[in-house]
PDB file of C-alpha atoms (C1' of nucleotides) in Angstrom:
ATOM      1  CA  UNK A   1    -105.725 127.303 -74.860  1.00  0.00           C
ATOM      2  CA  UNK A   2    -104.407 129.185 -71.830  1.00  0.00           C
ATOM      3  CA  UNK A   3    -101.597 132.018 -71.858  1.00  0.00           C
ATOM      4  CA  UNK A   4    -100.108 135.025 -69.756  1.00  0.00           C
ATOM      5  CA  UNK A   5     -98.910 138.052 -70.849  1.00  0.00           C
ATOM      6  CA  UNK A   6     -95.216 138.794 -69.534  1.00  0.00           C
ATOM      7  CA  UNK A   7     -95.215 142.713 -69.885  1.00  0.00           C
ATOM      8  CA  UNK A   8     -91.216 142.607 -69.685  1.00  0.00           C
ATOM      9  CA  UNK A   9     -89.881 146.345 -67.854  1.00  0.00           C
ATOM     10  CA  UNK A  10     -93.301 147.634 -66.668  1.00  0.00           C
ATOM     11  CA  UNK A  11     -93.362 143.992 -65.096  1.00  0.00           C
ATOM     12  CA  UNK A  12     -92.145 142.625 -61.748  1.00  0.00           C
ATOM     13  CA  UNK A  13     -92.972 139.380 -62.401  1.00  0.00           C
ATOM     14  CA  UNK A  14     -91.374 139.123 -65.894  1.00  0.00           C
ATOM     15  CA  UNK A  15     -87.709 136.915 -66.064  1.00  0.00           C
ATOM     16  CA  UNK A  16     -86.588 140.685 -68.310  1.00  0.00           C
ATOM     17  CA  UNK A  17     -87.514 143.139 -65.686  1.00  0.00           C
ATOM     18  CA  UNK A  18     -84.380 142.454 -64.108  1.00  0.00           C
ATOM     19  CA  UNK A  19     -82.709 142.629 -67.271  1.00  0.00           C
ATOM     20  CA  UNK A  20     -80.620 141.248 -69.969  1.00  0.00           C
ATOM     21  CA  UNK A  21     -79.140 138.242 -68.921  1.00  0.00           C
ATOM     22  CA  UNK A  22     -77.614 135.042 -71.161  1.00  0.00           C
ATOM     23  CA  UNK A  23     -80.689 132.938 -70.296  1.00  0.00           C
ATOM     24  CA  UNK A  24     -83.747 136.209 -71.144  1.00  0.00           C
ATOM     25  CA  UNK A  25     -81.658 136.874 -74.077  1.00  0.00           C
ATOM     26  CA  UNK A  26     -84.402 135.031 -76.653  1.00  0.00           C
ATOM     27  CA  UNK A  27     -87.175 137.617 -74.772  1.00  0.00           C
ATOM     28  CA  UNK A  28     -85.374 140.481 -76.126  1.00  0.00           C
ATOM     29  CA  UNK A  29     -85.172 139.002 -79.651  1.00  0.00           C
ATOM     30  CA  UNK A  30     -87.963 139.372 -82.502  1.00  0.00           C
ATOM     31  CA  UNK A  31     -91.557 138.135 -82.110  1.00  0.00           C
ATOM     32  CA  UNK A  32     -91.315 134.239 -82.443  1.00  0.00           C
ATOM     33  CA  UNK A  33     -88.416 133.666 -80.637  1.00  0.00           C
ATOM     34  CA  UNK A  34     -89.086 130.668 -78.446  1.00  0.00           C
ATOM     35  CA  UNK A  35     -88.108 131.188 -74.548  1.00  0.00           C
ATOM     36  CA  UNK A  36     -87.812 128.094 -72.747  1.00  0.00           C
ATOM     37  CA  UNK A  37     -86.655 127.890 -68.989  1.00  0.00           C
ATOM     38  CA  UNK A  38     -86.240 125.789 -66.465  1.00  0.00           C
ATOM     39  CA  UNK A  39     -87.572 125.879 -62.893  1.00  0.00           C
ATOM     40  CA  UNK A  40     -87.963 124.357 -60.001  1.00  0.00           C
ATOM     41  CA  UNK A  41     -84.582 121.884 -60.694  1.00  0.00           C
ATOM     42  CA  UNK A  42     -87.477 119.674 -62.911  1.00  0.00           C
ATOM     43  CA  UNK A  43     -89.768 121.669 -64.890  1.00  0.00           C
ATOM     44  CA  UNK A  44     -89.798 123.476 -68.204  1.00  0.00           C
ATOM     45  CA  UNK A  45     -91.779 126.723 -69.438  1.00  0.00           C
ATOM     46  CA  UNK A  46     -92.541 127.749 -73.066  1.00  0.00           C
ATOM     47  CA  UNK A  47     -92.637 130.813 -73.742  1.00  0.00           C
ATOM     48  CA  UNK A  48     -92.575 133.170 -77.051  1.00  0.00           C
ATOM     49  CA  UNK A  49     -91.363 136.679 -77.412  1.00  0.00           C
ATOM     50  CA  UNK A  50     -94.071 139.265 -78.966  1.00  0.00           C
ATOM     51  CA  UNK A  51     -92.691 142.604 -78.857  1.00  0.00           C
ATOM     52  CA  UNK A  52     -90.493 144.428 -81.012  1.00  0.00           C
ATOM     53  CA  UNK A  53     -86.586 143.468 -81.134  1.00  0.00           C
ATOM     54  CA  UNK A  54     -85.187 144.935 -77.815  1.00  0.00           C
ATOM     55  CA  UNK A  55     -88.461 144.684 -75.791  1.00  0.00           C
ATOM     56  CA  UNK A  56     -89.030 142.218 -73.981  1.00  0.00           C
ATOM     57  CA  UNK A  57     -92.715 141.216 -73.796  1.00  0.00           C
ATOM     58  CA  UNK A  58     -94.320 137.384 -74.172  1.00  0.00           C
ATOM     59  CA  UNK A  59     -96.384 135.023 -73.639  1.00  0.00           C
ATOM     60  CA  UNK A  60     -96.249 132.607 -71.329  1.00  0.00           C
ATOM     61  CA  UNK A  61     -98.189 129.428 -73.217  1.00  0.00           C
ATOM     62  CA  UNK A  62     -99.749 127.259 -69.843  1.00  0.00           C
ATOM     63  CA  UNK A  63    -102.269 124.758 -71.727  1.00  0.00           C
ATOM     64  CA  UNK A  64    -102.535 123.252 -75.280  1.00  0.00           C
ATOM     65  CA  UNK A  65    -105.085 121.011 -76.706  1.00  0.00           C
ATOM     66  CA  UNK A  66    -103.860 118.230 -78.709  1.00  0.00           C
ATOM     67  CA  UNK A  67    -105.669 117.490 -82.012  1.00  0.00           C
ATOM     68  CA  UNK A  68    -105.296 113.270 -81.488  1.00  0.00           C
ATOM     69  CA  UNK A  69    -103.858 111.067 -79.503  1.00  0.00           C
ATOM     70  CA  UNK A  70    -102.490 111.924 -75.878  1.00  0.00           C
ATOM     71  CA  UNK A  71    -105.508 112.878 -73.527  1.00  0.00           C
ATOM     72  CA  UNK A  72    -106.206 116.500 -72.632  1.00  0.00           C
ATOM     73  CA  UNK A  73    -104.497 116.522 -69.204  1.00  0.00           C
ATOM     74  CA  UNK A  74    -100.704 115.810 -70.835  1.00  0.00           C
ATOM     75  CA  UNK A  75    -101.049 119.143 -72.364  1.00  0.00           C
ATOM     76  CA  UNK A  76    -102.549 121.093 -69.108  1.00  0.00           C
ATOM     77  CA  UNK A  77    -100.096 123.246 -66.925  1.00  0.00           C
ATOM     78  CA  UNK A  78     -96.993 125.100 -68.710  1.00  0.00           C
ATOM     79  CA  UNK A  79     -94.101 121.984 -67.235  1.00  0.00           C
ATOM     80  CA  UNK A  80     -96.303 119.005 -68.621  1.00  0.00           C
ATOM     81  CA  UNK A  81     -97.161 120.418 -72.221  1.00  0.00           C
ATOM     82  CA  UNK A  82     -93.288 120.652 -72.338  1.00  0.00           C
ATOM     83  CA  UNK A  83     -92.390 117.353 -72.032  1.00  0.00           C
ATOM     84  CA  UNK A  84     -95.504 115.844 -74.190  1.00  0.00           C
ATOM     85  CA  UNK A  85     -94.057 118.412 -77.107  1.00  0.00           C
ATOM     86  CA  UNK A  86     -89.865 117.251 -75.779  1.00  0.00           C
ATOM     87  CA  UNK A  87     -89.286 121.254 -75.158  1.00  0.00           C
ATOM     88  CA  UNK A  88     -86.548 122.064 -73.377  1.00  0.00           C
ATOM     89  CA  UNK A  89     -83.651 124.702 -73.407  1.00  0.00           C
ATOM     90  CA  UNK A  90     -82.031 123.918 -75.682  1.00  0.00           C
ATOM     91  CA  UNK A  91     -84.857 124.941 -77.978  1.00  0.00           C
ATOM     92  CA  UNK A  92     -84.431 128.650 -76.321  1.00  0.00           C
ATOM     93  CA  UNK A  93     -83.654 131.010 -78.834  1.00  0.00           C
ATOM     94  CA  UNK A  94     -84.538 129.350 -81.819  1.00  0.00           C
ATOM     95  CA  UNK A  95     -87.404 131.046 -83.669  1.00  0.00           C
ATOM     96  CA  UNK A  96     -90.654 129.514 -84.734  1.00  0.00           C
ATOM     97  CA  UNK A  97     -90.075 129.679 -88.046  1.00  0.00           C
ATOM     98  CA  UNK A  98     -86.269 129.408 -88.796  1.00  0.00           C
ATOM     99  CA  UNK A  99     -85.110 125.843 -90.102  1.00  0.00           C
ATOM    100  CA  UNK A 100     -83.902 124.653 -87.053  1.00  0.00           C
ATOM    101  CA  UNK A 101     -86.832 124.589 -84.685  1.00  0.00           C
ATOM    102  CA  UNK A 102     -89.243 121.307 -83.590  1.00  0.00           C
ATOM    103  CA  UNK A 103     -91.995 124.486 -83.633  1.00  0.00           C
ATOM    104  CA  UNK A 104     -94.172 125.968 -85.292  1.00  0.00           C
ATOM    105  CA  UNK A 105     -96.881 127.554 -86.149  1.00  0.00           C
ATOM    106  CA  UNK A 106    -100.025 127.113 -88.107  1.00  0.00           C
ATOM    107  CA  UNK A 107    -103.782 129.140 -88.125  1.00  0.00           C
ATOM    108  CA  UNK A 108    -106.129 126.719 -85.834  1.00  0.00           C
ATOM    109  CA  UNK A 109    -110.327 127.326 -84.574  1.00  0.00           C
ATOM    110  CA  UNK A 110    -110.845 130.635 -82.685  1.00  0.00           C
ATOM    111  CA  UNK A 111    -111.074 130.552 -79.227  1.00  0.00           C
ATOM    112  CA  UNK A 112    -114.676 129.735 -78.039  1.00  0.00           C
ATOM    113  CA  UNK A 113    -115.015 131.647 -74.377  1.00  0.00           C
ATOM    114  CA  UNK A 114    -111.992 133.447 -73.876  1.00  0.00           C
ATOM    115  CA  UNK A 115    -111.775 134.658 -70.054  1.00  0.00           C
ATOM    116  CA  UNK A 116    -109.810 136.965 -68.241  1.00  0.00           C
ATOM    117  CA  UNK A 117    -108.224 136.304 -64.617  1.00  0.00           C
ATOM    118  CA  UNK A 118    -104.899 136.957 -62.425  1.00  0.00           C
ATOM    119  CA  UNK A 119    -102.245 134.774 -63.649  1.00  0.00           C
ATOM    120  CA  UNK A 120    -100.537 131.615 -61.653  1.00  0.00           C
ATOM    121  CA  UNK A 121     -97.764 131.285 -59.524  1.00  0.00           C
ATOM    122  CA  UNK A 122     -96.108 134.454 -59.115  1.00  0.00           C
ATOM    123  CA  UNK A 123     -95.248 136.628 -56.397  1.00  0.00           C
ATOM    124  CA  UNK A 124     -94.672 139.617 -57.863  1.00  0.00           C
ATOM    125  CA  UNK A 125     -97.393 142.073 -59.673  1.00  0.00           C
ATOM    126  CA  UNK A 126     -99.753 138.872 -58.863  1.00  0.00           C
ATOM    127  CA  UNK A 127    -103.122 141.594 -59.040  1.00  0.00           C
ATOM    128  CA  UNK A 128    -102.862 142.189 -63.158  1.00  0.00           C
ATOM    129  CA  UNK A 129    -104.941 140.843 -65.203  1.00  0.00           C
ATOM    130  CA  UNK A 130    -102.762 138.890 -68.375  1.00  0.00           C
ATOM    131  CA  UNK A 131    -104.032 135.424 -68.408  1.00  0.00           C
ATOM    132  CA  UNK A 132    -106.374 134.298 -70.713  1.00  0.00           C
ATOM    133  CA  UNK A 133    -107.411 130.863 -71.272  1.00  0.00           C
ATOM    134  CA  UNK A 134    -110.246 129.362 -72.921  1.00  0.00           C
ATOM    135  CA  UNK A 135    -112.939 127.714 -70.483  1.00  0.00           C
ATOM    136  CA  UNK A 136    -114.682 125.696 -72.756  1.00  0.00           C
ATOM    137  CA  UNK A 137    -111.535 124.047 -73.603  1.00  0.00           C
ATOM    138  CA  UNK A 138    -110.751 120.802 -71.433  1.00  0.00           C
ATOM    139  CA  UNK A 139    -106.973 121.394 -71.406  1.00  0.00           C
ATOM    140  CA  UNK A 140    -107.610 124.310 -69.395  1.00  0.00           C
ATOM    141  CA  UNK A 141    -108.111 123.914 -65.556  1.00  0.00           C
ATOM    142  CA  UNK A 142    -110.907 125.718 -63.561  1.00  0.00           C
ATOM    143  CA  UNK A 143    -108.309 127.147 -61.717  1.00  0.00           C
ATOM    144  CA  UNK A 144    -109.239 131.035 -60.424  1.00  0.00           C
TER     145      UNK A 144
ATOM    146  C1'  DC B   1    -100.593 121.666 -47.917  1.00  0.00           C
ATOM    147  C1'  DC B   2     -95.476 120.761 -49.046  1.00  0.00           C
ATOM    148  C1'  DA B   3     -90.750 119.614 -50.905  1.00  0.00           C
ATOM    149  C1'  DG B   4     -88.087 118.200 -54.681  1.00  0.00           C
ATOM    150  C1'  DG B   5     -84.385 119.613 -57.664  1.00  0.00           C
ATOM    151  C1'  DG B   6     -81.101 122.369 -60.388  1.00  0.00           C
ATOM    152  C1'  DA B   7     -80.142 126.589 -63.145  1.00  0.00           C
ATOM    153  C1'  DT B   8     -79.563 131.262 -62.492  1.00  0.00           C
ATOM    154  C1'  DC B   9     -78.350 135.470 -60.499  1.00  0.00           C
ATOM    155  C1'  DC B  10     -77.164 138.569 -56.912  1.00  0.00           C
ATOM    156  C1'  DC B  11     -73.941 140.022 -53.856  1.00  0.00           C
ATOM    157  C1'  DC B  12     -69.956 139.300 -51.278  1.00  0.00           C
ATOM    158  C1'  DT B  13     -65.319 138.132 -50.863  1.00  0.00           C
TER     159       DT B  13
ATOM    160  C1'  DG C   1     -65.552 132.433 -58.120  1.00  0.00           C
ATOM    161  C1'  DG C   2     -68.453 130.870 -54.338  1.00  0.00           C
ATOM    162  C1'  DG C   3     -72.667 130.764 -51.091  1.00  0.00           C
ATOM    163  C1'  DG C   4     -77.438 131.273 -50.795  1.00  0.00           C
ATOM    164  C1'  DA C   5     -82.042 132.902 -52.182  1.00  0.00           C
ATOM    165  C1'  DT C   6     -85.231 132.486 -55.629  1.00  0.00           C
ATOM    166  C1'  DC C   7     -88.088 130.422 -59.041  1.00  0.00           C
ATOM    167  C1'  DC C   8     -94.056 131.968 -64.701  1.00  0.00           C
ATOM    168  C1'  DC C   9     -94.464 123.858 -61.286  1.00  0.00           C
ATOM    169  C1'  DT C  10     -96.203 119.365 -60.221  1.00  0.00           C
ATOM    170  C1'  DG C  11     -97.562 115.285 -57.850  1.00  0.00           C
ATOM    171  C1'  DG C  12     -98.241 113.266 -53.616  1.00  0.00           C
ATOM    172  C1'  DC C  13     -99.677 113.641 -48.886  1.00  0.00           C
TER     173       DC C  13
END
DNA sequence: CCAGGGATCCCCT
DNA sequence: GGGGATCCCTGGC
């Protein structure tokens, strides 16, 4: 329900614009490569590689909308939708759809109002804008 | 607003 | 191989 583009080189606030390192590797993988990361000595970040092998470009996945059960708000803000789906590196560098992965993924509804704004949290490139969330969605927080 | 908490990476021995 | 800055966040004040 909410995402941010990751433009990898062209990008200062992409993890692979300062290159190849043992934890980016999955970015530089093919598209479907999970990326998960962990900040702030607490929190973890999903993210997917989109670009061609070698180039680094993903998406950053910040809100989900479960179909049943928990409420909305466990699945709002990229740390907390990784613990309510377990995610954590060790899933980094699988792929979405080899055998060993918890993930995947299927076809779901369209977005409804897909908006445009800066994206969260960074320092770096913070004018651009690469996120895109959907506002009708209640996972999503009127944040911007 | 602010700090927690730990992996990572840079840069210096 | 070690010290220190940084970090795509969150919850609590």
């Amino acid at each position: 329900m909410e995402t941010e583009a990751y433009l990898g080189f062209e990008d200062p606030a992409a993890h692979a614009y300062r290159g190849r390192t043992r934890r980016t590797e999955p970015l530089f993988g093919p598209p479907g490569r999970i990326y998960v990361y962990f900040i702030y000595g607490m929190h973890h970040c999903l993210n997917l590689a989109v670009d061609r092998p070698g180039v680094p470009g993903c998406v950053l996945i910040r809100a989900v909308e479960p179909l049943a059960g928990p409420p909305a708000a466990s699945g709002r803000g990229p740390g907390k939708l990784c613990r309510l789906l377990r995610l954590d590196t060790r899933d980094s560098g699988r792929h979405l759809f080899a055998p060993d992965t918890r993930l995947t993924l299927r076809e779901g509804r369209p977005p409804r109002h897909v908006e445009v704004t800066t994206r969260v949290g960074i320092r770096h490139a913070v004018e651009r804008p690469l996120r895109f969330f959907d506002a009708d969605s209640p996972a999503v927080s009127a944040r911007r």
